[in-house]
mmCIF file of N, CA, C and O in Angstrom:
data_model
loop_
_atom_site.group_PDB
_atom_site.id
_atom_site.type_symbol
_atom_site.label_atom_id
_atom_site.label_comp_id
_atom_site.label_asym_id
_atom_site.label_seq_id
_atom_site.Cartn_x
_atom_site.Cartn_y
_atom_site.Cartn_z
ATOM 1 N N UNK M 1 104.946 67.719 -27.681
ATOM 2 C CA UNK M 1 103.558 68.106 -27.683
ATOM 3 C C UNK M 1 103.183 68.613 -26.304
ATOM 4 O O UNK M 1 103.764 68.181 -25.309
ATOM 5 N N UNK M 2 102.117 69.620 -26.218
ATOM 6 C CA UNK M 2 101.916 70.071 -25.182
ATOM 7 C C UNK M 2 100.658 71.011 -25.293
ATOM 8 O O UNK M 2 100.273 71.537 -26.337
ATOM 9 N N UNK M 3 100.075 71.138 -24.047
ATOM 10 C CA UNK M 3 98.859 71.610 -24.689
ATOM 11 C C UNK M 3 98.918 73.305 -24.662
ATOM 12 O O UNK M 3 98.047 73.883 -25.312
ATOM 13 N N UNK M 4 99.963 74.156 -23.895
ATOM 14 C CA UNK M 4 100.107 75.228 -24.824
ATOM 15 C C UNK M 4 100.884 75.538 -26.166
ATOM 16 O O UNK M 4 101.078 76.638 -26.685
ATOM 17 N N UNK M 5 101.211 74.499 -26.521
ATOM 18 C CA UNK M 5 101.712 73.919 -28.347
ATOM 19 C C UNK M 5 100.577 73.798 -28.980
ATOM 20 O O UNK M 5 100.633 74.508 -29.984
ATOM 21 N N UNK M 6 99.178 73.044 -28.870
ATOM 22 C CA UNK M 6 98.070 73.152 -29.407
ATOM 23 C C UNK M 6 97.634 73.978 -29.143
ATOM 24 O O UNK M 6 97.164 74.460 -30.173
ATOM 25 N N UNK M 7 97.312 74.918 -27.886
ATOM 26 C CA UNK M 7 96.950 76.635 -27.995
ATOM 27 C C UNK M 7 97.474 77.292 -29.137
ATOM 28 O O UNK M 7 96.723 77.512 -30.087
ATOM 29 N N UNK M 8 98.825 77.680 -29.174
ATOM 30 C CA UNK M 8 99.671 78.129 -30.161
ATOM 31 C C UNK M 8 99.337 77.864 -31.786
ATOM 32 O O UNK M 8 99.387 78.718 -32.672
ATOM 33 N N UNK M 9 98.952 76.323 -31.949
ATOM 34 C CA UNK M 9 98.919 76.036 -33.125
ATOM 35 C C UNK M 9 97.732 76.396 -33.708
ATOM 36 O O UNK M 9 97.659 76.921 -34.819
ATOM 37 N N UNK M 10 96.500 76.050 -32.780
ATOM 38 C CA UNK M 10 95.180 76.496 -33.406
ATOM 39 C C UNK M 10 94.963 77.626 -33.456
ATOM 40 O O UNK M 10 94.044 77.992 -34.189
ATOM 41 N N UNK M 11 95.581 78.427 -32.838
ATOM 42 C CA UNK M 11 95.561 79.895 -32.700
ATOM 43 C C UNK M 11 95.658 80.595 -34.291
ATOM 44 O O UNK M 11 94.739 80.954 -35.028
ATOM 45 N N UNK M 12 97.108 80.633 -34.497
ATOM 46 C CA UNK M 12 97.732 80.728 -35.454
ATOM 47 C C UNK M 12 96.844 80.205 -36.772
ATOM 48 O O UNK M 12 96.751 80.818 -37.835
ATOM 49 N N UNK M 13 96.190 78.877 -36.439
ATOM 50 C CA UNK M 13 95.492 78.169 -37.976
ATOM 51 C C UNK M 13 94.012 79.600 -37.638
ATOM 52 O O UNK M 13 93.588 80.361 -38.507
ATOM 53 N N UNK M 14 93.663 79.568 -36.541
ATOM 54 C CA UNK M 14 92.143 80.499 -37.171
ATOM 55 C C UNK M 14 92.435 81.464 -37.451
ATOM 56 O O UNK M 14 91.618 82.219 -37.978
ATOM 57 N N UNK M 15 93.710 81.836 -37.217
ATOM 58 C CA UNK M 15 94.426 83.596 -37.317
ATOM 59 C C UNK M 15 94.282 83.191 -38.832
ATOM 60 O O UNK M 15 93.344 83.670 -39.468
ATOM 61 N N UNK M 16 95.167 82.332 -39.437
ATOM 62 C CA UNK M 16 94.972 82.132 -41.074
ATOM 63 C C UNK M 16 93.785 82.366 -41.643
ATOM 64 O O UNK M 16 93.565 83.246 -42.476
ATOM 65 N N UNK M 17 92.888 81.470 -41.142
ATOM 66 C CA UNK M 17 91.488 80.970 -41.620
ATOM 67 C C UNK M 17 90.520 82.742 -41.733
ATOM 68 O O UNK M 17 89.800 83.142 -42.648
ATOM 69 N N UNK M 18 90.773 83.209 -40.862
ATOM 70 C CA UNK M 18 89.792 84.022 -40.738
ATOM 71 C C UNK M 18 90.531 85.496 -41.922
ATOM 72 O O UNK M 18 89.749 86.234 -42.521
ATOM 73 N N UNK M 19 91.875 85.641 -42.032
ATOM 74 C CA UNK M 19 92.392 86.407 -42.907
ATOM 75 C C UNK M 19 92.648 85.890 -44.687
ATOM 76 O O UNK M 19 93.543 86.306 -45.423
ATOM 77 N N UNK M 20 91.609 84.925 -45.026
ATOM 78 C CA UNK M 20 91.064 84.377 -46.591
ATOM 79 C C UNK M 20 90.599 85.323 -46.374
ATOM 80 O O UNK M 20 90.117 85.844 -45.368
ATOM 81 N N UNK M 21 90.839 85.804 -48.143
ATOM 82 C CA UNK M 21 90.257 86.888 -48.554
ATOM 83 C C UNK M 21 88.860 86.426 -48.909
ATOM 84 O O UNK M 21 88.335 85.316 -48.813
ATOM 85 N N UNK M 22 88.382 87.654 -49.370
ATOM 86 C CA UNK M 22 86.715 87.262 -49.595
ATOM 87 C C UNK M 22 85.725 86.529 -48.904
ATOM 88 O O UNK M 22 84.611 86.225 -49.330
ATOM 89 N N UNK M 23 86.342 86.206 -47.535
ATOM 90 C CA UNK M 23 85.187 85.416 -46.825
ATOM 91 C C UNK M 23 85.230 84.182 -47.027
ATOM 92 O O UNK M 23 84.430 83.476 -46.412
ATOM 93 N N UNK M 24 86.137 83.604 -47.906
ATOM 94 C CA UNK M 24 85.932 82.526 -48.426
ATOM 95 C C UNK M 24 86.653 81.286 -47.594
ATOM 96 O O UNK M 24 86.714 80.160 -48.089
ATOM 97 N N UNK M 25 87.019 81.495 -46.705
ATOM 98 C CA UNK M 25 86.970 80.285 -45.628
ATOM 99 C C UNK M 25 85.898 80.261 -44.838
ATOM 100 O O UNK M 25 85.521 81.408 -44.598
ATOM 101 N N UNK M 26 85.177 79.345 -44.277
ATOM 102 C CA UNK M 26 84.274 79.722 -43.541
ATOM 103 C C UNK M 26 84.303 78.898 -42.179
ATOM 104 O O UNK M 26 83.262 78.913 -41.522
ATOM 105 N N UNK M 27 85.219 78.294 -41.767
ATOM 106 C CA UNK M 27 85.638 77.308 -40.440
ATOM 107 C C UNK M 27 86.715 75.949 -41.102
ATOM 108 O O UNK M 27 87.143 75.739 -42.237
ATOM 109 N N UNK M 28 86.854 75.315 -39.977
ATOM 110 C CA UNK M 28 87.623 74.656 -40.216
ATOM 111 C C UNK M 28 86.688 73.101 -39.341
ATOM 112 O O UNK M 28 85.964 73.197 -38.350
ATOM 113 N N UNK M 29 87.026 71.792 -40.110
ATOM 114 C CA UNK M 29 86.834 70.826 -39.302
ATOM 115 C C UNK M 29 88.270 69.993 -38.418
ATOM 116 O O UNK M 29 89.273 69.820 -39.111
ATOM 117 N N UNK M 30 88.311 69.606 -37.229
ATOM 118 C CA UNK M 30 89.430 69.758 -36.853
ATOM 119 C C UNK M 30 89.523 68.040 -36.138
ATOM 120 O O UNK M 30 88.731 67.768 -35.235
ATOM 121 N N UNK M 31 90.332 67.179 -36.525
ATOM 122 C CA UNK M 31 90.046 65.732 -36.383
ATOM 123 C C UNK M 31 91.327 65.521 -35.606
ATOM 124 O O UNK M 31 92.216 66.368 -35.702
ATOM 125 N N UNK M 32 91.485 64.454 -34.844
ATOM 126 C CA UNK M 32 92.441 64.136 -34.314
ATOM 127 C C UNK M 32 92.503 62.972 -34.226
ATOM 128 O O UNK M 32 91.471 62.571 -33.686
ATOM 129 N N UNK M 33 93.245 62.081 -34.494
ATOM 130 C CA UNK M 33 93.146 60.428 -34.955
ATOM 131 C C UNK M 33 93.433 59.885 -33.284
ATOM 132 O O UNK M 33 92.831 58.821 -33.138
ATOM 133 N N UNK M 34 94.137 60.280 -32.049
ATOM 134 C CA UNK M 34 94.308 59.526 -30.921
ATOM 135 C C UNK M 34 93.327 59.237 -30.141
ATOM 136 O O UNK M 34 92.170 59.403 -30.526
ATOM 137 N N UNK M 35 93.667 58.668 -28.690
ATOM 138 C CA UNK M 35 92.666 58.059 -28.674
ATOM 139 C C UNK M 35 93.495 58.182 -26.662
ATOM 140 O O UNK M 35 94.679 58.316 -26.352
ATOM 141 N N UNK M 36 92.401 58.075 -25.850
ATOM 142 C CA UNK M 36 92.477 58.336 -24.876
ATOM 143 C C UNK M 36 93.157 56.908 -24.148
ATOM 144 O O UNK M 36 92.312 56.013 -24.128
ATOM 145 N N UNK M 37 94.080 56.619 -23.731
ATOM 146 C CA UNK M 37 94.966 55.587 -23.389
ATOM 147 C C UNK M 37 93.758 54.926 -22.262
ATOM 148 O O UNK M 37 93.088 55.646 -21.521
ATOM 149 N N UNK M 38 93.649 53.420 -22.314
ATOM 150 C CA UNK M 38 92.942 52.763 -21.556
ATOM 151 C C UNK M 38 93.962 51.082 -21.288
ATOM 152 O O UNK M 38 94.118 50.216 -22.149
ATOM 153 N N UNK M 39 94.574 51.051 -19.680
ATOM 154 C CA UNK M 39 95.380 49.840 -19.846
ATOM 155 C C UNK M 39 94.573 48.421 -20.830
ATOM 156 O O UNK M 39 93.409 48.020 -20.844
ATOM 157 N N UNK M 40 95.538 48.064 -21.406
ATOM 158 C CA UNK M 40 95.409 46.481 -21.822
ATOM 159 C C UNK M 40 94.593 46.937 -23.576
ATOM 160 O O UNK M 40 94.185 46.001 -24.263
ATOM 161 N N UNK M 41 94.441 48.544 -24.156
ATOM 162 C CA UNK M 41 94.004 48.093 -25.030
ATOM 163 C C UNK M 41 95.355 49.094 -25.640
ATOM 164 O O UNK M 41 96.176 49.760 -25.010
ATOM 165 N N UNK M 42 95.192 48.888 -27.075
ATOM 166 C CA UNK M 42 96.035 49.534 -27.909
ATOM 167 C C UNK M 42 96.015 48.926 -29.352
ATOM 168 O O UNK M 42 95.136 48.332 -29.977
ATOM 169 N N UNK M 43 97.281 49.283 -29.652
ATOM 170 C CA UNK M 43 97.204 48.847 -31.218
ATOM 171 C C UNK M 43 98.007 47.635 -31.077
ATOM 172 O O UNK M 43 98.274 46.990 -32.091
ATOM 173 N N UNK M 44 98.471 47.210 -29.792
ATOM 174 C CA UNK M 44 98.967 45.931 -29.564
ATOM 175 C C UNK M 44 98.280 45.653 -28.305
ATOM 176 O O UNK M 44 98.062 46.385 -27.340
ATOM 177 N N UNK M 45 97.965 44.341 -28.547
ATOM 178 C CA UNK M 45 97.524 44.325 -26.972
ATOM 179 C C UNK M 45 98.358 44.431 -25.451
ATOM 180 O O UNK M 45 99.321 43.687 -25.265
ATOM 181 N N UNK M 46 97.955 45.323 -24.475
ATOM 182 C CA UNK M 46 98.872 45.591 -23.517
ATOM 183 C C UNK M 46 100.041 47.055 -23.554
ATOM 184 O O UNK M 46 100.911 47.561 -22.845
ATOM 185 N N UNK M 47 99.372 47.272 -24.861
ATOM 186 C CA UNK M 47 100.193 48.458 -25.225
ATOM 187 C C UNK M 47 99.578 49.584 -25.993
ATOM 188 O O UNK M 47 98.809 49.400 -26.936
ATOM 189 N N UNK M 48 99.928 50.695 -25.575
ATOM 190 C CA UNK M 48 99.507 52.181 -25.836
ATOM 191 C C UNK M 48 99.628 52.732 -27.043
ATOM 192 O O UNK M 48 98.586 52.285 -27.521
ATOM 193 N N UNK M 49 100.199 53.489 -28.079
ATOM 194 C CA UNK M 49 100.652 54.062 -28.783
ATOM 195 C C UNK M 49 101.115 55.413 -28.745
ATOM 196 O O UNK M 49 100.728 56.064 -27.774
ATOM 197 N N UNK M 50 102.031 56.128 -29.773
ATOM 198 C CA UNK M 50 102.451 57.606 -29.575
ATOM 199 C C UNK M 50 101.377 58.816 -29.596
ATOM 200 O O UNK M 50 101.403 59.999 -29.257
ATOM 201 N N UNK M 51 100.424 57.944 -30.160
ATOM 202 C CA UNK M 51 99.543 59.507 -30.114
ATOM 203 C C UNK M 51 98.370 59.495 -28.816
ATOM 204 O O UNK M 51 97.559 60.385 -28.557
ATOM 205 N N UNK M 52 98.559 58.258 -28.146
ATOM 206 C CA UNK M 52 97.547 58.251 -27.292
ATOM 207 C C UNK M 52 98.006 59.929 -25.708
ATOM 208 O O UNK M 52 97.485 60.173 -24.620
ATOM 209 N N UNK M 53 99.170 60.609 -26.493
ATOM 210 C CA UNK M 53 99.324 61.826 -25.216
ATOM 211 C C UNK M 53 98.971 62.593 -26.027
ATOM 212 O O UNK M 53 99.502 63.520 -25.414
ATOM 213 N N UNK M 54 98.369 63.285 -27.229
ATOM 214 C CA UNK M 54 98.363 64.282 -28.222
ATOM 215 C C UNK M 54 97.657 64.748 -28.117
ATOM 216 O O UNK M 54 97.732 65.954 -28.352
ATOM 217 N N UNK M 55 96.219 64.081 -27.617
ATOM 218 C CA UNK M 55 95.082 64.573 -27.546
ATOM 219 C C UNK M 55 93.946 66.045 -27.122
ATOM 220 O O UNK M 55 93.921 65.468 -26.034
ATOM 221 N N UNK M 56 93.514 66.649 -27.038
ATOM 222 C CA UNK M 56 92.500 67.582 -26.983
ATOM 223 C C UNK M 56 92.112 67.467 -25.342
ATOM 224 O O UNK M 56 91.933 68.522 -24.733
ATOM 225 N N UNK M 57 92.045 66.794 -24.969
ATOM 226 C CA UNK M 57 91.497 65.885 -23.158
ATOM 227 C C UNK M 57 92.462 65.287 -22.778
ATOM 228 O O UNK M 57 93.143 64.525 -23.464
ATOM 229 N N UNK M 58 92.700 65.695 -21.124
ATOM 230 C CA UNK M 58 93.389 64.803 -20.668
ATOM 231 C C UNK M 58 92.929 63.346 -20.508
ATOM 232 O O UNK M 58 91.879 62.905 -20.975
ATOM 233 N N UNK M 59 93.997 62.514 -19.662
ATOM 234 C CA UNK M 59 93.232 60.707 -19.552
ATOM 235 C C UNK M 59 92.699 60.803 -18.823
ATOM 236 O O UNK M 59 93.102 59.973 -18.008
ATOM 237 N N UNK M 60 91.433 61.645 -18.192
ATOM 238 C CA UNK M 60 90.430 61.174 -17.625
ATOM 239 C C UNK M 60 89.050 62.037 -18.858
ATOM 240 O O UNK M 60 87.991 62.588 -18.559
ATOM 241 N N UNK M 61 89.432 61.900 -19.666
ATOM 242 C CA UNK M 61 88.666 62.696 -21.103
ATOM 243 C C UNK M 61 87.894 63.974 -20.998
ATOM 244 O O UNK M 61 86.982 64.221 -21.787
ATOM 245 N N UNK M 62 88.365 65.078 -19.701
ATOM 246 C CA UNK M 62 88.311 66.126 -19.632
ATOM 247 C C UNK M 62 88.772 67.382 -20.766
ATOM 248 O O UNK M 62 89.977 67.351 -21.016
ATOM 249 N N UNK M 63 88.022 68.433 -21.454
ATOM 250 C CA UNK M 63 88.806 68.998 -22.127
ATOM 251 C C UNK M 63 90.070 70.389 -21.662
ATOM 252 O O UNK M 63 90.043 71.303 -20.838
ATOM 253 N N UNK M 64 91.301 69.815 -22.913
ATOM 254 C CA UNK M 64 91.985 70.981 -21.849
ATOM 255 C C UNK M 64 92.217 72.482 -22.566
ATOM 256 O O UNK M 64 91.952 72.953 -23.672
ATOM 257 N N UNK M 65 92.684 72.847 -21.668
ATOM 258 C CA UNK M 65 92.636 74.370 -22.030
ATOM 259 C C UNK M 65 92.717 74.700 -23.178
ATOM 260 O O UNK M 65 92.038 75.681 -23.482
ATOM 261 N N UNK M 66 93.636 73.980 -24.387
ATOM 262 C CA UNK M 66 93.626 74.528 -25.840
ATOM 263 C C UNK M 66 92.720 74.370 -26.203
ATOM 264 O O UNK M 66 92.512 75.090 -27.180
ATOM 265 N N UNK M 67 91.372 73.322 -25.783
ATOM 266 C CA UNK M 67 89.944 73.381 -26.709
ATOM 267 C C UNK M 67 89.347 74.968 -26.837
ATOM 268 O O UNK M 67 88.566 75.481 -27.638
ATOM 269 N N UNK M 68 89.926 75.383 -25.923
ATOM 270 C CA UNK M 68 89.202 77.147 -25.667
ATOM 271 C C UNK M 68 89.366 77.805 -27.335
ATOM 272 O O UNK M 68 88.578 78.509 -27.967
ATOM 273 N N UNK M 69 90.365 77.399 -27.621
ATOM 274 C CA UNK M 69 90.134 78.453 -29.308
ATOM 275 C C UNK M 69 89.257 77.916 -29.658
ATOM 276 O O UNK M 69 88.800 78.589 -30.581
ATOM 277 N N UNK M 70 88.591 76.947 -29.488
ATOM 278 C CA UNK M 70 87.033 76.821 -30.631
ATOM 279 C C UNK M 70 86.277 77.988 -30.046
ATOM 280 O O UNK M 70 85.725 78.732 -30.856
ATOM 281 N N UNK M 71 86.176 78.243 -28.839
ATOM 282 C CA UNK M 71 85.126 79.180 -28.371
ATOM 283 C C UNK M 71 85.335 80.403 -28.829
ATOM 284 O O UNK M 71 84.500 81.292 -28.660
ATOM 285 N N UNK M 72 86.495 80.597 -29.474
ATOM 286 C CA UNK M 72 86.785 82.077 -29.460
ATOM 287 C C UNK M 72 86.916 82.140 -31.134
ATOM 288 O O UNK M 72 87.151 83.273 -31.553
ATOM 289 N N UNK M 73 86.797 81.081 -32.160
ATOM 290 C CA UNK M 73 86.143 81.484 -33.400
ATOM 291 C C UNK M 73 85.161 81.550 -33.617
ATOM 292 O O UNK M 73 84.800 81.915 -34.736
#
């Protein structure tokens, strides 16, 4: 994962989205289940999980550069 991998990917999904015929997509809602790593909490205590690097923001919950394709649908 990487965040020009999520550039790439969302790219590609609005490239889809926007070539439905008839208009008939009209956006996308876009969810991401992780969660910004904070020591001592997790899904165990003291411990992190795999998706806590996947995220949209780096760990100081800044957004990073791949959020930019929302701006540009």
């Amino acid at each position: 994962f990487s965040v020009s991998g999520q550039k790439t990917f969302l790219k590609r999904l609005v490239k889809i989205i926007k070539e439905v015929p008839d208009n008939r997509c009209k956006g996308l809602f876009y969810w991401e289940p992780g969660f910004i790593k904070v020591d001592g909490v997790g899904w165990k205590y003291g411990a992190g999980n795999e998706w806590c690097n996947m995220l949209l923001f780096d760990f100081k919950g800044n957004a990073l550069e791949s959020m930019d394709v929302f701006l540009e649908f």
